[in-house]
Amino acid sequence: MAKYQKVIDWISKNIDNGTLKPGSRIPSENELCAKFGLSRQTVRHAILMLAEEGLLESRRGSGTYVADQKADDSGRSVVAVVTTYVDDYIFPSTIRGIENTLSEKGYSMQLSFTNNTVDKERQILEDISRRSDVAGVIMEPVKSALPNPNMHLYRELTEKGIKVLFINSFYPELNLPHVSINDEECAYQAVKALIDAGHKVIGCVLKLDDGQGRERYRGYLRAMTEHGLSFTYDHVNWIDTIDIKDGFKALSRVKDRLKGCTAVFCYNDQVAGMLMQMLRASGMKLPEEMSVVGMDDSDLAKIGVDGVTIASIPHPKSKLGQKAAQNMIRLIHGVNSNYNATYEFSESVVVRASISVRS
């Protein structure tokens, strides 16, 4: 980490959590030099970068202050927010986090849903491109692990000066920022929790068509190899969006492919819950014969299946929405094209009854 980044991170954090409010004066250069043990030149560089991001403004003879970053009167005061579904257990809290943060700065939110289809995504992007009041787009990608024919529409938006930021995942073909959890690291921690409980033969059930599935597979592989555990592709199960909707029918083959496993890492709590119901219906004892860990730490994980609560990695939901909106506002107001608006949350496993300890 560059030395000046410490100053940037500290000021940014205190602006985001409200300690440094719009219009308030930040500590002087001398105070920041003493606080971080840095040269004045390094501190000035950090302040200059934050000013280019639109976070700070200097007043001659007075000092440096937190910029207001409110929507201006240019006519572009709308941020389009586009997610895949409305009824998912993650999105309501995420959307509230986005809306609350945007409204504080005078931006209005236009909400749309793609239903996780490229056709609907294309219609929404074309509509946004025709509008003159949209300053930015906060977008959840559609099946981001698969080729997508709409990449040119995202490029057209950026060429028109409309800022684009992805949430939960991203398209690897585009060099655009995203705010998400660190899927690889979180999956690593989930599998490590099973390993720490004594499990050695661990399978996984992951989503094929979303980029999160790809990154979570990386985490699964890293945990297994770093701990010296072998694995077979017979224990690696891939499902897609339609499979999850079909439920038990689509997961019927998974039971056979997990033969020999004592534990399984699931793409999310929904998949974990369906798998546990299917295994329980087949006569398997849980968690004695199969330990399970999911992701999202949803209400389903806390309720569990037949009294067995589900160990899970939390999804930051509202915090993710807030951070996405904060970074979008910085993109809109910033003059520094090199500003990196990407942010990934790291979370730890909430251990529950679905993990059994093996001797």
mmCIF file of C-alpha atoms in Angstrom:
data_model
loop_
_atom_site.group_PDB
_atom_site.id
_atom_site.type_symbol
_atom_site.label_atom_id
_atom_site.label_comp_id
_atom_site.label_asym_id
_atom_site.label_seq_id
_atom_site.Cartn_x
_atom_site.Cartn_y
_atom_site.Cartn_z
ATOM 1 C CA MET A 1 0.000 0.000 0.000
ATOM 2 C CA ALA A 2 1.315 3.452 -0.935
ATOM 3 C CA LYS A 3 1.921 5.682 2.094
ATOM 4 C CA TYR A 4 -0.599 8.311 0.977
ATOM 5 C CA GLN A 5 -3.305 5.621 0.798
ATOM 6 C CA LYS A 6 -3.435 5.522 4.601
ATOM 7 C CA VAL A 7 -4.570 9.150 4.634
ATOM 8 C CA ILE A 8 -7.074 8.575 1.829
ATOM 9 C CA ASP A 9 -8.577 5.555 3.583
ATOM 10 C CA TRP A 10 -8.854 7.347 6.930
ATOM 11 C CA ILE A 11 -10.523 10.458 5.515
ATOM 12 C CA SER A 12 -12.827 8.400 3.261
ATOM 13 C CA LYS A 13 -13.872 6.171 6.154
ATOM 14 C CA ASN A 14 -14.692 9.151 8.368
ATOM 15 C CA ILE A 15 -16.706 10.793 5.604
ATOM 16 C CA ASP A 16 -18.637 7.590 4.937
ATOM 17 C CA ASN A 17 -19.490 6.985 8.601
ATOM 18 C CA GLY A 18 -20.511 10.610 9.166
ATOM 19 C CA THR A 19 -17.676 11.620 11.498
ATOM 20 C CA LEU A 20 -16.571 14.171 8.892
ATOM 21 C CA LYS A 21 -19.734 15.811 7.625
ATOM 22 C CA PRO A 22 -20.226 17.931 4.478
ATOM 23 C CA GLY A 23 -18.827 21.395 5.071
ATOM 24 C CA SER A 24 -16.640 20.337 8.001
ATOM 25 C CA ARG A 25 -12.927 21.120 8.010
ATOM 26 C CA ILE A 26 -10.550 18.175 7.916
ATOM 27 C CA PRO A 27 -7.404 18.131 10.109
ATOM 28 C CA SER A 28 -4.610 20.381 8.878
ATOM 29 C CA GLU A 29 -1.674 19.061 6.879
ATOM 30 C CA ASN A 30 0.538 19.327 9.954
ATOM 31 C CA GLU A 31 -1.975 17.357 12.048
ATOM 32 C CA LEU A 32 -2.220 14.639 9.407
ATOM 33 C CA CYS A 33 1.576 14.485 9.098
ATOM 34 C CA ALA A 34 1.866 13.932 12.848
ATOM 35 C CA LYS A 35 -1.000 11.437 12.953
ATOM 36 C CA PHE A 36 0.387 9.173 10.220
ATOM 37 C CA GLY A 37 4.112 9.946 10.474
ATOM 38 C CA LEU A 38 4.226 11.094 6.857
ATOM 39 C CA SER A 39 5.842 13.956 4.996
ATOM 40 C CA ARG A 40 3.858 17.026 4.054
ATOM 41 C CA GLN A 41 4.304 16.200 0.388
ATOM 42 C CA THR A 42 2.717 12.761 0.896
ATOM 43 C CA VAL A 43 -0.241 14.212 2.811
ATOM 44 C CA ARG A 44 -0.771 16.886 0.150
ATOM 45 C CA HIS A 45 -0.815 14.196 -2.533
ATOM 46 C CA ALA A 46 -3.548 12.336 -0.645
ATOM 47 C CA ILE A 47 -5.628 15.511 -0.232
ATOM 48 C CA LEU A 48 -5.207 16.353 -3.928
ATOM 49 C CA MET A 49 -6.432 12.885 -4.944
ATOM 50 C CA LEU A 50 -9.482 13.182 -2.686
ATOM 51 C CA ALA A 51 -10.224 16.612 -4.155
ATOM 52 C CA GLU A 52 -10.055 15.110 -7.656
ATOM 53 C CA GLU A 53 -12.580 12.503 -6.520
ATOM 54 C CA GLY A 54 -14.871 15.352 -5.475
ATOM 55 C CA LEU A 55 -14.680 14.490 -1.766
ATOM 56 C CA LEU A 56 -12.708 17.541 -0.602
ATOM 57 C CA GLU A 57 -12.464 21.216 -1.546
ATOM 58 C CA SER A 58 -9.803 23.720 -0.560
ATOM 59 C CA ARG A 59 -10.603 27.258 0.552
ATOM 60 C CA ARG A 60 -7.757 29.729 0.228
ATOM 61 C CA GLY A 61 -6.457 30.827 3.614
ATOM 62 C CA SER A 62 -8.966 28.662 5.458
ATOM 63 C CA GLY A 63 -8.116 24.994 4.922
ATOM 64 C CA THR A 64 -9.625 21.915 3.303
ATOM 65 C CA TYR A 65 -13.266 20.957 3.774
ATOM 66 C CA VAL A 66 -15.537 18.004 3.027
ATOM 67 C CA ALA A 67 -17.424 18.695 -0.217
ATOM 68 C CA ASP A 68 -21.200 18.475 -0.202
ATOM 69 C CA GLN A 69 -21.494 16.347 -3.376
ATOM 70 C CA LYS A 70 -25.173 17.172 -3.783
ATOM 71 C CA ALA A 71 -26.904 16.803 -7.114
ATOM 72 C CA ASP A 72 -26.379 19.981 -9.144
ATOM 73 C CA ASP A 73 -28.775 21.836 -11.430
ATOM 74 C CA SER A 74 -27.344 20.368 -14.643
ATOM 75 C CA GLY A 75 -30.478 18.255 -15.107
ATOM 76 C CA ARG A 76 -28.734 14.954 -14.454
ATOM 77 C CA SER A 77 -30.039 14.046 -11.027
ATOM 78 C CA VAL A 78 -31.267 10.473 -11.578
ATOM 79 C CA VAL A 79 -29.354 7.295 -10.760
ATOM 80 C CA ALA A 80 -30.797 4.213 -12.443
ATOM 81 C CA VAL A 81 -30.625 1.139 -10.206
ATOM 82 C CA VAL A 82 -31.081 -2.170 -11.993
ATOM 83 C CA THR A 83 -31.155 -5.550 -10.244
ATOM 84 C CA THR A 84 -32.089 -9.026 -11.403
ATOM 85 C CA TYR A 85 -35.049 -9.703 -9.106
ATOM 86 C CA VAL A 86 -37.247 -7.835 -6.645
ATOM 87 C CA ASP A 87 -38.187 -10.733 -4.359
ATOM 88 C CA ASP A 88 -34.734 -12.017 -3.456
ATOM 89 C CA TYR A 89 -33.835 -12.000 0.231
ATOM 90 C CA ILE A 90 -30.837 -9.734 -0.423
ATOM 91 C CA PHE A 91 -32.134 -7.013 -2.709
ATOM 92 C CA PRO A 92 -34.734 -5.190 -0.556
ATOM 93 C CA SER A 93 -32.113 -4.216 2.040
ATOM 94 C CA THR A 94 -29.536 -3.389 -0.641
ATOM 95 C CA ILE A 95 -31.997 -1.161 -2.496
ATOM 96 C CA ARG A 96 -32.929 0.666 0.721
ATOM 97 C CA GLY A 97 -29.243 1.308 1.393
ATOM 98 C CA ILE A 98 -28.822 2.762 -2.097
ATOM 99 C CA GLU A 99 -31.970 4.892 -1.978
ATOM 100 C CA ASN A 100 -31.275 6.382 1.459
ATOM 101 C CA THR A 101 -27.745 7.412 0.475
ATOM 102 C CA LEU A 102 -28.775 8.867 -2.887
ATOM 103 C CA SER A 103 -31.689 10.846 -1.463
ATOM 104 C CA GLU A 104 -29.433 12.461 1.138
ATOM 105 C CA LYS A 105 -27.496 14.005 -1.749
ATOM 106 C CA GLY A 106 -30.540 15.083 -3.736
ATOM 107 C CA TYR A 107 -30.484 12.262 -6.289
ATOM 108 C CA SER A 108 -33.603 10.350 -7.241
ATOM 109 C CA MET A 109 -33.538 6.627 -7.910
ATOM 110 C CA GLN A 110 -35.154 4.870 -10.851
ATOM 111 C CA LEU A 111 -35.555 1.150 -10.119
ATOM 112 C CA SER A 112 -35.772 -1.575 -12.783
ATOM 113 C CA PHE A 113 -35.478 -5.361 -12.865
ATOM 114 C CA THR A 114 -33.971 -7.542 -15.584
ATOM 115 C CA ASN A 115 -35.404 -10.859 -14.338
ATOM 116 C CA ASN A 116 -31.864 -12.098 -15.038
ATOM 117 C CA THR A 117 -32.395 -12.031 -18.825
ATOM 118 C CA VAL A 118 -30.238 -10.302 -21.438
ATOM 119 C CA ASP A 119 -33.306 -9.208 -23.441
ATOM 120 C CA LYS A 120 -34.729 -7.210 -20.538
ATOM 121 C CA GLU A 121 -31.258 -5.892 -19.732
ATOM 122 C CA ARG A 122 -30.927 -4.604 -23.296
ATOM 123 C CA GLN A 123 -34.322 -2.847 -23.175
ATOM 124 C CA ILE A 124 -33.406 -1.103 -19.914
ATOM 125 C CA LEU A 125 -29.971 -0.012 -21.141
ATOM 126 C CA GLU A 126 -31.397 1.348 -24.400
ATOM 127 C CA ASP A 127 -34.001 3.327 -22.448
ATOM 128 C CA ILE A 128 -31.343 4.787 -20.150
ATOM 129 C CA SER A 129 -29.165 5.717 -23.116
ATOM 130 C CA ARG A 130 -31.997 7.815 -24.613
ATOM 131 C CA ARG A 131 -32.526 9.816 -21.423
ATOM 132 C CA SER A 132 -30.830 13.096 -20.571
ATOM 133 C CA ASP A 133 -31.478 13.087 -16.816
ATOM 134 C CA VAL A 134 -29.480 9.967 -15.824
ATOM 135 C CA ALA A 135 -26.118 10.653 -14.192
ATOM 136 C CA GLY A 136 -25.222 7.078 -13.322
ATOM 137 C CA VAL A 137 -26.247 3.433 -13.374
ATOM 138 C CA ILE A 138 -25.883 0.992 -10.481
ATOM 139 C CA MET A 139 -26.309 -2.377 -12.147
ATOM 140 C CA GLU A 140 -26.445 -6.000 -11.130
ATOM 141 C CA PRO A 141 -25.128 -8.044 -14.066
ATOM 142 C CA VAL A 142 -27.190 -10.698 -15.828
ATOM 143 C CA LYS A 143 -25.642 -14.190 -15.641
ATOM 144 C CA SER A 144 -22.196 -12.637 -15.494
ATOM 145 C CA ALA A 145 -20.295 -15.887 -15.999
ATOM 146 C CA LEU A 146 -21.716 -16.275 -19.510
ATOM 147 C CA PRO A 147 -21.082 -14.331 -22.744
ATOM 148 C CA ASN A 148 -23.422 -11.350 -23.016
ATOM 149 C CA PRO A 149 -24.445 -9.510 -26.217
ATOM 150 C CA ASN A 150 -25.036 -6.178 -24.454
ATOM 151 C CA MET A 151 -21.462 -5.085 -23.753
ATOM 152 C CA HIS A 152 -21.574 -2.403 -26.452
ATOM 153 C CA LEU A 153 -24.505 -0.734 -24.672
ATOM 154 C CA TYR A 154 -22.455 -0.296 -21.504
ATOM 155 C CA ARG A 155 -19.652 1.234 -23.558
ATOM 156 C CA GLU A 156 -22.135 3.618 -25.189
ATOM 157 C CA LEU A 157 -23.302 4.777 -21.753
ATOM 158 C CA THR A 158 -19.772 5.554 -20.596
ATOM 159 C CA GLU A 159 -19.026 7.383 -23.862
ATOM 160 C CA LYS A 160 -22.030 9.623 -23.102
ATOM 161 C CA GLY A 161 -20.573 10.447 -19.682
ATOM 162 C CA ILE A 162 -22.977 8.238 -17.720
ATOM 163 C CA LYS A 163 -21.172 6.509 -14.860
ATOM 164 C CA VAL A 164 -21.640 2.756 -14.480
ATOM 165 C CA LEU A 165 -20.993 0.714 -11.333
ATOM 166 C CA PHE A 166 -21.873 -2.960 -10.845
ATOM 167 C CA ILE A 167 -23.070 -4.606 -7.637
ATOM 168 C CA ASN A 168 -22.685 -8.211 -6.442
ATOM 169 C CA SER A 169 -20.740 -9.213 -9.544
ATOM 170 C CA PHE A 170 -19.246 -7.738 -12.732
ATOM 171 C CA TYR A 171 -18.614 -8.431 -16.393
ATOM 172 C CA PRO A 172 -14.937 -9.363 -16.872
ATOM 173 C CA GLU A 173 -15.076 -7.953 -20.428
ATOM 174 C CA LEU A 174 -15.591 -4.428 -19.102
ATOM 175 C CA ASN A 175 -13.093 -2.343 -17.182
ATOM 176 C CA LEU A 176 -15.755 -0.910 -14.875
ATOM 177 C CA PRO A 177 -15.938 -0.788 -11.059
ATOM 178 C CA HIS A 178 -18.000 -3.034 -8.825
ATOM 179 C CA VAL A 179 -19.085 -3.200 -5.180
ATOM 180 C CA SER A 180 -19.576 -6.738 -3.909
ATOM 181 C CA ILE A 181 -18.458 -9.214 -1.324
ATOM 182 C CA ASN A 182 -15.076 -10.814 -1.903
ATOM 183 C CA ASP A 183 -16.590 -14.037 -3.194
ATOM 184 C CA GLU A 184 -13.338 -15.971 -3.390
ATOM 185 C CA GLU A 185 -12.200 -15.075 0.119
ATOM 186 C CA CYS A 186 -15.641 -15.636 1.656
ATOM 187 C CA ALA A 187 -15.917 -19.052 0.010
ATOM 188 C CA TYR A 188 -12.438 -19.868 1.281
ATOM 189 C CA GLN A 189 -13.532 -19.013 4.832
ATOM 190 C CA ALA A 190 -16.700 -21.106 4.463
ATOM 191 C CA VAL A 191 -14.790 -24.204 3.347
ATOM 192 C CA LYS A 192 -12.098 -23.600 5.963
ATOM 193 C CA ALA A 193 -14.804 -23.699 8.664
ATOM 194 C CA LEU A 194 -15.646 -27.219 7.499
ATOM 195 C CA ILE A 195 -11.974 -28.189 7.443
ATOM 196 C CA ASP A 196 -11.443 -26.772 10.933
ATOM 197 C CA ALA A 197 -14.336 -28.978 12.097
ATOM 198 C CA GLY A 198 -12.385 -32.033 10.936
ATOM 199 C CA HIS A 199 -13.923 -32.650 7.520
ATOM 200 C CA LYS A 200 -11.589 -33.887 4.786
ATOM 201 C CA VAL A 201 -13.902 -34.942 1.942
ATOM 202 C CA ILE A 202 -15.848 -31.808 1.024
ATOM 203 C CA GLY A 203 -18.055 -31.243 -1.997
ATOM 204 C CA CYS A 204 -19.659 -28.094 -3.347
ATOM 205 C CA VAL A 205 -22.824 -26.984 -5.127
ATOM 206 C CA LEU A 206 -22.222 -23.773 -7.101
ATOM 207 C CA LYS A 207 -24.054 -21.628 -9.617
ATOM 208 C CA LEU A 208 -22.775 -21.951 -13.157
ATOM 209 C CA ASP A 209 -24.182 -18.848 -14.828
ATOM 210 C CA ASP A 210 -23.263 -16.127 -12.303
ATOM 211 C CA GLY A 211 -19.778 -14.747 -11.798
ATOM 212 C CA GLN A 212 -20.125 -15.246 -8.048
ATOM 213 C CA GLY A 213 -20.161 -19.002 -8.658
ATOM 214 C CA ARG A 214 -16.887 -18.817 -10.539
ATOM 215 C CA GLU A 215 -15.197 -16.802 -7.766
ATOM 216 C CA ARG A 216 -16.619 -19.026 -5.011
ATOM 217 C CA TYR A 217 -15.219 -22.048 -6.833
ATOM 218 C CA ARG A 218 -11.792 -20.377 -6.698
ATOM 219 C CA GLY A 219 -12.198 -20.041 -2.932
ATOM 220 C CA TYR A 220 -13.259 -23.691 -2.591
ATOM 221 C CA LEU A 221 -10.219 -24.849 -4.581
ATOM 222 C CA ARG A 222 -7.827 -22.626 -2.626
ATOM 223 C CA ALA A 223 -9.090 -23.877 0.730
ATOM 224 C CA MET A 224 -8.813 -27.521 -0.303
ATOM 225 C CA THR A 225 -5.334 -27.241 -1.833
ATOM 226 C CA GLU A 226 -3.846 -24.994 0.880
ATOM 227 C CA HIS A 227 -4.896 -27.521 3.515
ATOM 228 C CA GLY A 228 -3.523 -30.470 1.591
ATOM 229 C CA LEU A 229 -6.908 -32.024 0.818
ATOM 230 C CA SER A 230 -7.541 -33.786 -2.465
ATOM 231 C CA PHE A 231 -10.836 -33.439 -4.303
ATOM 232 C CA THR A 232 -12.551 -35.033 -7.229
ATOM 233 C CA TYR A 233 -14.654 -33.270 -9.839
ATOM 234 C CA ASP A 234 -17.351 -35.834 -9.063
ATOM 235 C CA HIS A 235 -17.945 -33.819 -5.884
ATOM 236 C CA VAL A 236 -18.188 -30.477 -7.737
ATOM 237 C CA ASN A 237 -21.802 -29.756 -8.690
ATOM 238 C CA TRP A 238 -22.856 -26.957 -11.043
ATOM 239 C CA ILE A 239 -26.444 -25.677 -11.225
ATOM 240 C CA ASP A 240 -27.982 -22.624 -12.874
ATOM 241 C CA THR A 241 -30.780 -20.119 -12.289
ATOM 242 C CA ILE A 242 -33.461 -22.415 -13.715
ATOM 243 C CA ASP A 243 -32.237 -25.331 -11.580
ATOM 244 C CA ILE A 244 -32.697 -23.268 -8.425
ATOM 245 C CA LYS A 245 -36.272 -22.443 -9.477
ATOM 246 C CA ASP A 246 -36.956 -26.150 -10.109
ATOM 247 C CA GLY A 247 -35.724 -27.028 -6.608
ATOM 248 C CA PHE A 248 -35.653 -30.710 -5.598
ATOM 249 C CA LYS A 249 -35.902 -32.003 -9.157
ATOM 250 C CA ALA A 250 -32.724 -30.249 -10.261
ATOM 251 C CA LEU A 251 -30.824 -31.211 -7.108
ATOM 252 C CA SER A 252 -31.718 -34.891 -7.290
ATOM 253 C CA ARG A 253 -28.473 -35.807 -9.013
ATOM 254 C CA VAL A 254 -26.394 -33.894 -6.448
ATOM 255 C CA LYS A 255 -26.944 -36.481 -3.719
ATOM 256 C CA ASP A 256 -25.277 -39.201 -5.792
ATOM 257 C CA ARG A 257 -22.343 -36.969 -6.685
ATOM 258 C CA LEU A 258 -21.718 -36.153 -3.030
ATOM 259 C CA LYS A 259 -21.252 -39.844 -2.214
ATOM 260 C CA GLY A 260 -18.310 -40.196 0.176
ATOM 261 C CA CYS A 261 -18.444 -36.547 1.281
ATOM 262 C CA THR A 262 -19.036 -35.614 4.913
ATOM 263 C CA ALA A 263 -19.566 -31.913 4.164
ATOM 264 C CA VAL A 264 -20.677 -29.608 1.375
ATOM 265 C CA PHE A 265 -20.289 -25.902 0.610
ATOM 266 C CA CYS A 266 -23.348 -24.398 -1.088
ATOM 267 C CA TYR A 267 -23.643 -21.355 -3.355
ATOM 268 C CA ASN A 268 -26.110 -19.668 -0.985
ATOM 269 C CA ASP A 269 -28.570 -20.368 1.819
ATOM 270 C CA GLN A 270 -31.398 -21.067 -0.604
ATOM 271 C CA VAL A 271 -29.421 -23.870 -2.244
ATOM 272 C CA ALA A 272 -28.211 -25.103 1.158
ATOM 273 C CA GLY A 273 -31.787 -25.261 2.470
ATOM 274 C CA MET A 274 -33.092 -27.134 -0.578
ATOM 275 C CA LEU A 275 -30.207 -29.590 -0.429
ATOM 276 C CA MET A 276 -30.726 -30.217 3.279
ATOM 277 C CA GLN A 277 -34.443 -30.868 2.749
ATOM 278 C CA MET A 278 -33.658 -33.332 -0.031
ATOM 279 C CA LEU A 279 -30.983 -35.139 1.988
ATOM 280 C CA ARG A 280 -33.247 -35.297 5.032
ATOM 281 C CA ALA A 281 -36.098 -36.691 2.894
ATOM 282 C CA SER A 282 -33.767 -39.430 1.635
ATOM 283 C CA GLY A 283 -33.131 -40.542 5.217
ATOM 284 C CA MET A 284 -29.776 -38.902 5.815
ATOM 285 C CA LYS A 285 -29.026 -37.569 9.299
ATOM 286 C CA LEU A 286 -28.009 -33.906 9.413
ATOM 287 C CA PRO A 287 -25.466 -32.733 10.319
ATOM 288 C CA GLU A 288 -24.090 -36.105 11.544
ATOM 289 C CA GLU A 289 -23.802 -37.583 8.052
ATOM 290 C CA MET A 290 -23.479 -34.344 6.078
ATOM 291 C CA SER A 291 -22.416 -30.916 7.289
ATOM 292 C CA VAL A 292 -23.540 -27.912 5.268
ATOM 293 C CA VAL A 293 -22.453 -24.287 4.995
ATOM 294 C CA GLY A 294 -24.091 -21.622 2.824
ATOM 295 C CA MET A 295 -23.718 -17.926 2.037
ATOM 296 C CA ASP A 296 -25.786 -14.775 2.699
ATOM 297 C CA ASP A 297 -26.791 -15.467 6.354
ATOM 298 C CA SER A 298 -30.429 -15.031 5.411
ATOM 299 C CA ASP A 299 -33.471 -15.594 7.608
ATOM 300 C CA LEU A 300 -33.575 -19.108 6.153
ATOM 301 C CA ALA A 301 -30.161 -19.828 7.669
ATOM 302 C CA LYS A 302 -31.343 -18.647 11.079
ATOM 303 C CA ILE A 303 -34.578 -20.667 10.918
ATOM 304 C CA GLY A 304 -32.891 -23.720 9.428
ATOM 305 C CA VAL A 305 -34.319 -27.002 8.190
ATOM 306 C CA ASP A 306 -36.155 -29.227 10.660
ATOM 307 C CA GLY A 307 -34.486 -27.453 13.561
ATOM 308 C CA VAL A 308 -30.964 -27.518 12.072
ATOM 309 C CA THR A 309 -29.821 -23.909 11.602
ATOM 310 C CA ILE A 310 -27.439 -23.261 8.715
ATOM 311 C CA ALA A 311 -23.866 -22.022 9.075
ATOM 312 C CA SER A 312 -23.389 -19.175 6.620
ATOM 313 C CA ILE A 313 -21.302 -16.230 5.433
ATOM 314 C CA PRO A 314 -23.192 -12.922 5.922
ATOM 315 C CA HIS A 315 -24.028 -10.678 2.982
ATOM 316 C CA PRO A 316 -23.638 -6.981 3.946
ATOM 317 C CA LYS A 317 -26.889 -6.100 2.110
ATOM 318 C CA SER A 318 -27.650 -2.546 3.314
ATOM 319 C CA LYS A 319 -23.971 -1.641 3.771
ATOM 320 C CA LEU A 320 -23.267 -2.838 0.249
ATOM 321 C CA GLY A 321 -26.051 -0.602 -1.048
ATOM 322 C CA GLN A 322 -24.736 2.385 0.894
ATOM 323 C CA LYS A 323 -21.193 1.841 -0.370
ATOM 324 C CA ALA A 324 -22.363 1.439 -3.959
ATOM 325 C CA ALA A 325 -24.296 4.722 -3.758
ATOM 326 C CA GLN A 326 -21.383 6.530 -2.074
ATOM 327 C CA ASN A 327 -18.965 5.390 -4.746
ATOM 328 C CA MET A 328 -21.415 6.263 -7.520
ATOM 329 C CA ILE A 329 -21.718 9.805 -6.151
ATOM 330 C CA ARG A 330 -17.924 10.069 -6.119
ATOM 331 C CA LEU A 331 -17.776 8.896 -9.715
ATOM 332 C CA ILE A 332 -20.334 11.528 -10.714
ATOM 333 C CA HIS A 333 -18.562 14.388 -8.936
ATOM 334 C CA GLY A 334 -14.974 13.316 -9.443
ATOM 335 C CA VAL A 335 -12.652 14.753 -12.056
ATOM 336 C CA ASN A 336 -10.048 12.006 -11.635
ATOM 337 C CA SER A 337 -10.688 9.305 -14.226
ATOM 338 C CA ASN A 338 -8.274 7.020 -12.353
ATOM 339 C CA TYR A 339 -10.478 6.827 -9.244
ATOM 340 C CA ASN A 340 -11.021 3.173 -8.338
ATOM 341 C CA ALA A 341 -14.624 2.799 -7.189
ATOM 342 C CA THR A 342 -14.323 -0.971 -6.731
ATOM 343 C CA TYR A 343 -14.865 -2.214 -3.177
ATOM 344 C CA GLU A 344 -15.167 -5.768 -1.875
ATOM 345 C CA PHE A 345 -16.482 -6.688 1.575
ATOM 346 C CA SER A 346 -14.859 -9.468 3.597
ATOM 347 C CA GLU A 347 -17.026 -11.451 6.007
ATOM 348 C CA SER A 348 -16.567 -14.316 8.489
ATOM 349 C CA VAL A 349 -18.562 -17.503 8.929
ATOM 350 C CA VAL A 350 -21.471 -17.567 11.365
ATOM 351 C CA VAL A 351 -21.137 -21.118 12.725
ATOM 352 C CA ARG A 352 -24.423 -22.887 13.424
ATOM 353 C CA ALA A 353 -25.817 -26.392 13.955
ATOM 354 C CA SER A 354 -25.373 -27.527 10.330
ATOM 355 C CA ILE A 355 -21.639 -28.110 10.948
ATOM 356 C CA SER A 356 -20.775 -31.204 12.951
ATOM 357 C CA VAL A 357 -17.315 -31.741 14.461
ATOM 358 C CA ARG A 358 -15.534 -34.893 13.392
ATOM 359 C CA SER A 359 -12.780 -36.491 15.420
#
